Coordinates of C-alpha atoms in Angstrom, one line a residue:
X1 CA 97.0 161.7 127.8
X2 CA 98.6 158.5 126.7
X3 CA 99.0 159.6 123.0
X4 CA 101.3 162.6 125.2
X5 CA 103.2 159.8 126.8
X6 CA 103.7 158.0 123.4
X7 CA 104.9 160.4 121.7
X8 CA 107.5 161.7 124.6
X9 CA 108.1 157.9 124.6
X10 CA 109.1 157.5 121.1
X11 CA 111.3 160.5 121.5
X12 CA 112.9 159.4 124.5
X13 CA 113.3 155.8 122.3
X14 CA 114.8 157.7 119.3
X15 CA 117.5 159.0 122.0
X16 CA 118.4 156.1 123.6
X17 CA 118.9 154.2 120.3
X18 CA 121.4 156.8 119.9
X19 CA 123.0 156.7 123.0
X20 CA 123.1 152.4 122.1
X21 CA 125.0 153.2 119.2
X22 CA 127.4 155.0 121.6
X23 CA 127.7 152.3 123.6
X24 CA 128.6 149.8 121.5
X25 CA 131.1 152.3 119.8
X26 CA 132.9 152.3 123.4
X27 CA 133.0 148.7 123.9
X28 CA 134.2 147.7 120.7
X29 CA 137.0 150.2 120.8
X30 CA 135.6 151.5 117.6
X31 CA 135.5 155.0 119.3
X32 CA 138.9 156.2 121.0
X33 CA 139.1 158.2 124.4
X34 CA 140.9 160.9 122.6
X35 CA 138.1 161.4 120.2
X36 CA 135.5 161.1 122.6
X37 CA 137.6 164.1 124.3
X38 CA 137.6 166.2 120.8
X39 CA 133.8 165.4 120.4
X40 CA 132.9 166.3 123.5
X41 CA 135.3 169.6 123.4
X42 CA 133.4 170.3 119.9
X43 CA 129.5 170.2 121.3
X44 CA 130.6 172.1 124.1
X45 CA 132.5 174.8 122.4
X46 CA 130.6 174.7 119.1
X47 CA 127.6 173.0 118.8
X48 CA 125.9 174.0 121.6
X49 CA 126.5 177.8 121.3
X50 CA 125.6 177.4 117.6
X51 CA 121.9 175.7 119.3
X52 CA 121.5 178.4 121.0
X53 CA 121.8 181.0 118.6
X54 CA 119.7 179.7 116.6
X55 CA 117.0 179.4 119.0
X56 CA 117.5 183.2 120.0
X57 CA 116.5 183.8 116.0
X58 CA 113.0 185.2 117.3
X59 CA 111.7 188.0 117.3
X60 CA 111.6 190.1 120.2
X61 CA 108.1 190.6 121.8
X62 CA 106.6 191.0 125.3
X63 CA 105.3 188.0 125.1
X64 CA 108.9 186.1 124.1
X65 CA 110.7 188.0 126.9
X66 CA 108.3 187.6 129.6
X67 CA 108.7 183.9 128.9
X68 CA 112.1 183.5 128.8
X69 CA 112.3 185.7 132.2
X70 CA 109.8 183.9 133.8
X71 CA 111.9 180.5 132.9
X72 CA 114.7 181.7 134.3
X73 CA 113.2 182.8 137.2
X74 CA 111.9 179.3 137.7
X75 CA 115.2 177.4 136.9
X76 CA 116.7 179.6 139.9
X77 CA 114.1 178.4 142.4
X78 CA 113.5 174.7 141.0
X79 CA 117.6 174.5 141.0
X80 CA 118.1 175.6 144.6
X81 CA 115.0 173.5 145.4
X82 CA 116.9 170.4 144.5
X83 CA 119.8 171.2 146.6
X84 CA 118.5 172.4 150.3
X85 CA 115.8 169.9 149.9
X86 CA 118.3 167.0 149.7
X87 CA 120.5 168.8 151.9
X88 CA 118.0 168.1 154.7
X89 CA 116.5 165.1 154.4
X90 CA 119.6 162.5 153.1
X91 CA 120.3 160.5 156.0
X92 CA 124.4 160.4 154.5
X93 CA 127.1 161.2 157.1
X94 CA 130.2 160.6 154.7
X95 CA 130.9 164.6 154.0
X96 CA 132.1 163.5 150.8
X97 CA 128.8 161.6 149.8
X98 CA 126.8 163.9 150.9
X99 CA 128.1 166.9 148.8
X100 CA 128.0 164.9 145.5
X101 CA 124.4 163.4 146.0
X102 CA 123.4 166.7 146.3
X103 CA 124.9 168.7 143.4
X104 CA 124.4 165.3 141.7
X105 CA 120.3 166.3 142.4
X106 CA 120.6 170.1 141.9
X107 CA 122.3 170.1 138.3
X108 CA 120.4 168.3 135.8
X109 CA 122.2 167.4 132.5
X110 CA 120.2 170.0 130.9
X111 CA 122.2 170.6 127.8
X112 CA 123.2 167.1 126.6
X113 CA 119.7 165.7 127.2
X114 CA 117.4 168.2 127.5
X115 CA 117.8 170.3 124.2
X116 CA 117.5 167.2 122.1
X117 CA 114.2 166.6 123.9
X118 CA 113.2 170.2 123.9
X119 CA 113.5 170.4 120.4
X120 CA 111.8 167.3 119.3
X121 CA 108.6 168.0 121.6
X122 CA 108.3 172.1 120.8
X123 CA 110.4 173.0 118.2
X124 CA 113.8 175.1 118.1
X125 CA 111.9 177.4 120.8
X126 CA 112.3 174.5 123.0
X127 CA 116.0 175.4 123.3
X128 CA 115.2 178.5 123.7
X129 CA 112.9 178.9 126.9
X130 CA 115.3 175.6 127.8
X131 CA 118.5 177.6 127.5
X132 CA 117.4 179.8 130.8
X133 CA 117.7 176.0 132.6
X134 CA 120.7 175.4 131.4
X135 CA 122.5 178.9 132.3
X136 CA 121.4 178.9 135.5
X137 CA 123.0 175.3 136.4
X138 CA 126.7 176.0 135.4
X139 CA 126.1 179.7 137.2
X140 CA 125.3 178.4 140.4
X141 CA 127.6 175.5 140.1
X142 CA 130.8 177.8 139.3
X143 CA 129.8 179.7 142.1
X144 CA 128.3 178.2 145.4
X145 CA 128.5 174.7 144.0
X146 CA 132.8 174.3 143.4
X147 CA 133.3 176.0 146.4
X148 CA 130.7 173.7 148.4
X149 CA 132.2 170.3 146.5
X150 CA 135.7 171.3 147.7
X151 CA 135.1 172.7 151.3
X152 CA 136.9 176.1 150.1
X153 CA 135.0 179.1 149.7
X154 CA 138.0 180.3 147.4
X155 CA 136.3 178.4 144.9
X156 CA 133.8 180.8 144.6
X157 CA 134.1 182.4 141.0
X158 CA 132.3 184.7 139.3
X159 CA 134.9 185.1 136.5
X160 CA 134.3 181.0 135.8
X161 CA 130.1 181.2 136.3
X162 CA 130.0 183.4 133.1
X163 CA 133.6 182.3 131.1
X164 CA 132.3 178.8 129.9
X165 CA 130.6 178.0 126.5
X166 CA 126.5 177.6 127.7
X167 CA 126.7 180.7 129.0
X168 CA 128.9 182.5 126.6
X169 CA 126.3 181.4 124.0
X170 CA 123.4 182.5 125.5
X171 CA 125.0 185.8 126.4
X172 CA 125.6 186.2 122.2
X173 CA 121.9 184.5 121.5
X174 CA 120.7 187.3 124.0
X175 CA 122.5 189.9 121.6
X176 CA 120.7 189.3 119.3
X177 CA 117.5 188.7 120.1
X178 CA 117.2 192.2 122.0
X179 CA 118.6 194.0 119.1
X180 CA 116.8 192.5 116.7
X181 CA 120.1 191.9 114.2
X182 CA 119.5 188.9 111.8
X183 CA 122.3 186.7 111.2
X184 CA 122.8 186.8 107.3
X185 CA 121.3 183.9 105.3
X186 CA 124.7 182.2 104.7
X187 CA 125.8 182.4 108.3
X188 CA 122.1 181.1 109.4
X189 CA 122.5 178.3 107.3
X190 CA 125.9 177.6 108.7
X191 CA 124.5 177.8 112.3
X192 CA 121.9 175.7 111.7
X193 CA 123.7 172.9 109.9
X194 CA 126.2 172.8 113.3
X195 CA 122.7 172.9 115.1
X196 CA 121.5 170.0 113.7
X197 CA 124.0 167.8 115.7
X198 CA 123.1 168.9 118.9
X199 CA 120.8 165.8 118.9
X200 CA 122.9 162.9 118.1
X201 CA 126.7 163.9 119.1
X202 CA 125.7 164.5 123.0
X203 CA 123.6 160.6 122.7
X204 CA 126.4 158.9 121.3
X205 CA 128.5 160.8 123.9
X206 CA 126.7 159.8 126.7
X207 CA 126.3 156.2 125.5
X208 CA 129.7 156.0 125.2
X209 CA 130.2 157.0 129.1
X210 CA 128.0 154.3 129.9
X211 CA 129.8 152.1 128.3
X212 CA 132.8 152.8 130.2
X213 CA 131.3 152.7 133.5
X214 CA 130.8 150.0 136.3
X215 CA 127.2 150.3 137.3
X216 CA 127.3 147.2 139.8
X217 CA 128.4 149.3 142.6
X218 CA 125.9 151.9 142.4
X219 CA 123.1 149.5 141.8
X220 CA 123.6 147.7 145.3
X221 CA 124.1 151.8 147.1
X222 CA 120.6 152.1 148.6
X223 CA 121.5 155.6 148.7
X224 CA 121.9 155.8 145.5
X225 CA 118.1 154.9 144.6
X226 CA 116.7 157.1 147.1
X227 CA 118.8 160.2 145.0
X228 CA 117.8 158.6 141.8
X229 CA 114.1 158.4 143.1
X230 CA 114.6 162.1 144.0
X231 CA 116.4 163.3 140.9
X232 CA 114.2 161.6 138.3
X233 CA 110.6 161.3 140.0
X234 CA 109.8 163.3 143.2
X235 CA 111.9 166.5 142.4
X236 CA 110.6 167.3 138.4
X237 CA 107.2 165.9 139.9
X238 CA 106.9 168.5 142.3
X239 CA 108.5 171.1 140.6
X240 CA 106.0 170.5 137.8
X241 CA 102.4 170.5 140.6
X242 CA 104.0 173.9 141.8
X243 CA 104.1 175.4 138.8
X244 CA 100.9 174.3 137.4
X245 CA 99.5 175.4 140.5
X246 CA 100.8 178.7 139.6
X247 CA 99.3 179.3 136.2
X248 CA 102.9 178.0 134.5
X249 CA 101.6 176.5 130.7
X250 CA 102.5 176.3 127.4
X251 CA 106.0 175.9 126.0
X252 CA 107.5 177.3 129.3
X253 CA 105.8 174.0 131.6
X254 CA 107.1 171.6 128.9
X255 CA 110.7 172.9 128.6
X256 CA 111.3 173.4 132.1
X257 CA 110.0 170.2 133.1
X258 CA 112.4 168.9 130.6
X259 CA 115.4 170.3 131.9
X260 CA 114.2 169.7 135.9
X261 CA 113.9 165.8 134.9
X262 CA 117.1 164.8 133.4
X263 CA 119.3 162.9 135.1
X264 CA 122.5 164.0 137.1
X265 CA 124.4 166.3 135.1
X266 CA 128.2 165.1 133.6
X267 CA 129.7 168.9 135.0
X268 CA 129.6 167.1 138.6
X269 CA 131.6 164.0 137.7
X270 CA 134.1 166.0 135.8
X271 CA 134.5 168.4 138.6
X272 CA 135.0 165.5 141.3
X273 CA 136.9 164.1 139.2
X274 CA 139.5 167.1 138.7
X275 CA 139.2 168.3 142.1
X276 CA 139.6 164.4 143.5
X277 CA 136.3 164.1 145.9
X278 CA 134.3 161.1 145.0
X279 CA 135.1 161.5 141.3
X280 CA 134.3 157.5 141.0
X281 CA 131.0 158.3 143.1
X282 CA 129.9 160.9 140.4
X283 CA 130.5 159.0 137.5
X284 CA 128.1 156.2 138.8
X285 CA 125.5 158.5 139.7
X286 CA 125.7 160.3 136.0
X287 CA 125.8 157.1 134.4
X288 CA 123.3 155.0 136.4
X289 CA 120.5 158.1 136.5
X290 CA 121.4 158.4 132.9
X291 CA 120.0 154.8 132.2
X292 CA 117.1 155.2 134.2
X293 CA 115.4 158.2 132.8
X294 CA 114.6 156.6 130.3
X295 CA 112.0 155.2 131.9
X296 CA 111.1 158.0 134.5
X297 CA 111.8 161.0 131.5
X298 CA 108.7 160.2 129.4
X299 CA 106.2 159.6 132.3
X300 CA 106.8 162.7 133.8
X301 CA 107.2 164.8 130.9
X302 CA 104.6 163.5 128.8
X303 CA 102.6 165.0 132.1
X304 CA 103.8 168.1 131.8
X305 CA 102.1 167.8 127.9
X306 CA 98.8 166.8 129.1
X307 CA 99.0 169.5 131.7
X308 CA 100.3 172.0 129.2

């Protein structure tokens, strides 16, 4: 069990080197917001679609699919889970507050720091059984989740849910795994080489949020610990007892608990941010959750190995 948490440990220590190197980048000025804009536009828009591709590469068995369907059936329920629950128990009577501490604990940032994970603990796989995570977050958020954060159910979109980059590149991944067409060698190596910076270019994005951020305000929000308890310990903790408890193992426990115990995911903040309710609110929640799992990441995933 500790050799588990070690080795979770030393990936989660690899990352956050990374995400240091980010930081520093945004406090010397070294790294511009316009690039930081362009890099982030590129992992969204090329990198990520190219990871998931890539992980769809398998061949297509009973076995493969029934995984993948059963991961996505369990992203829709853990996902939900981490909204109503929060919903009902956060004592918070600002409106505002309220409706970003809880998409704040519903959507995980399951792409930027999950798939780097994912991958390092099982193996491009990882992003595949992962991906089903991290389609069913921006679906439910570009549906019930906009139209919640901004009081207007004209929000709701259906057109958005499926018109965004994750979801775009699991819908061509999915192509090709159930028809069973190969990318040719060439155009596999090409996908792979973009693949291959789906670890560090998210990191050094994220470090270079935090290093634009003012943390002293959210450290001194009590409410903000009790969501950051939630987020990172109690939520992927229980979501991980359920599912063990219901025969869950393998490669689908590991990924899954990956994506349910990342922190706050950055798609809030940027949504408060462009539709102007508690965009300074998010930002501290992404960016102080961010620092802390961390910590809370490899103790509860490096459970989810030794349970595996």
């Amino acid at each position: 069990m500790l050799e588990n948490f070690l080795m979770v440990g030393q990936q989660a220590l690899i990352l956050f080197i990374l995400m240091g190197i980010g930081y520093c980048f945004g406090k010397s000025k070294l790294l511009a917001p316009e690039a930081v804009t362009g890099i982030t536009n590129l992992v969204l828009y090329l990198v990520v679609p190219c990871s998931l591709i890539s992980a769809f590469q398998l061949d297509l068995t009973p076995e493969t699919l029934h995984d993948f369907l059963l991961s996505m059936l369990l992203a829709f329920v853990i996902v939900l889970a981490c909204f109503f629950i929060p919903f009902f128990l956060l004592p918070e009577k600002d409106p505002i507050r309220k409706r970003i501490f809880c998409l704040a604990m519903a959507l995980t940032n399951c792409n930027f720091m999950a798939f780097p994970l994912q991958t390092a603990l099982i193996g491009p796989t990882g992003i595949f059984y992962g991906s089903a995570y991290a389609s069913v977050c921006p679906l439910l958020f570009w549906t019930g989740g906009v139209a919640y954060l901004t009081g207007d159910a004209k929000s709701f979109s259906m057109r958005k849910a499926f018109c965004n980059p994750g979801v775009a590149g699991i819908v061509l991944g999915l192509f090709f795994f159930f028809s069973g067409i190969d990318l040719p060698p060439v155009l596999m190596t090409v996908v792979d080489d973009i693949s291959a910076m789906n670890v560090p270019l998210p990191m050094l994005l994220i470090g270079y949020q935090l290093s634009q951020a003012n943390l002293r305000h959210v450290v001194t929000d009590k409410m903000s610990w009790l969501c950051a308890l939630l987020r990172l310990v109690l939520l992927p903790l229980g979501a991980l007892i359920v599912m063990y408890l219901l025969g869950v193992r393998g490669s689908v426990l590991i990924a899954t608990t990956v994506a349910a115990a990342c922190p706050a995911g950055t798609l809030v903040a940027m949504m408060a941010e462009k539709c102007n309710k508690g965009a300074s609110l998010a930002a501290e929640l992404v960016s102080f959750q961010t620092v802390l799992s961390v910590i809370t990441m490899p103790l509860v995933v490096g459970l989810a190995e030794t349970l595996a």
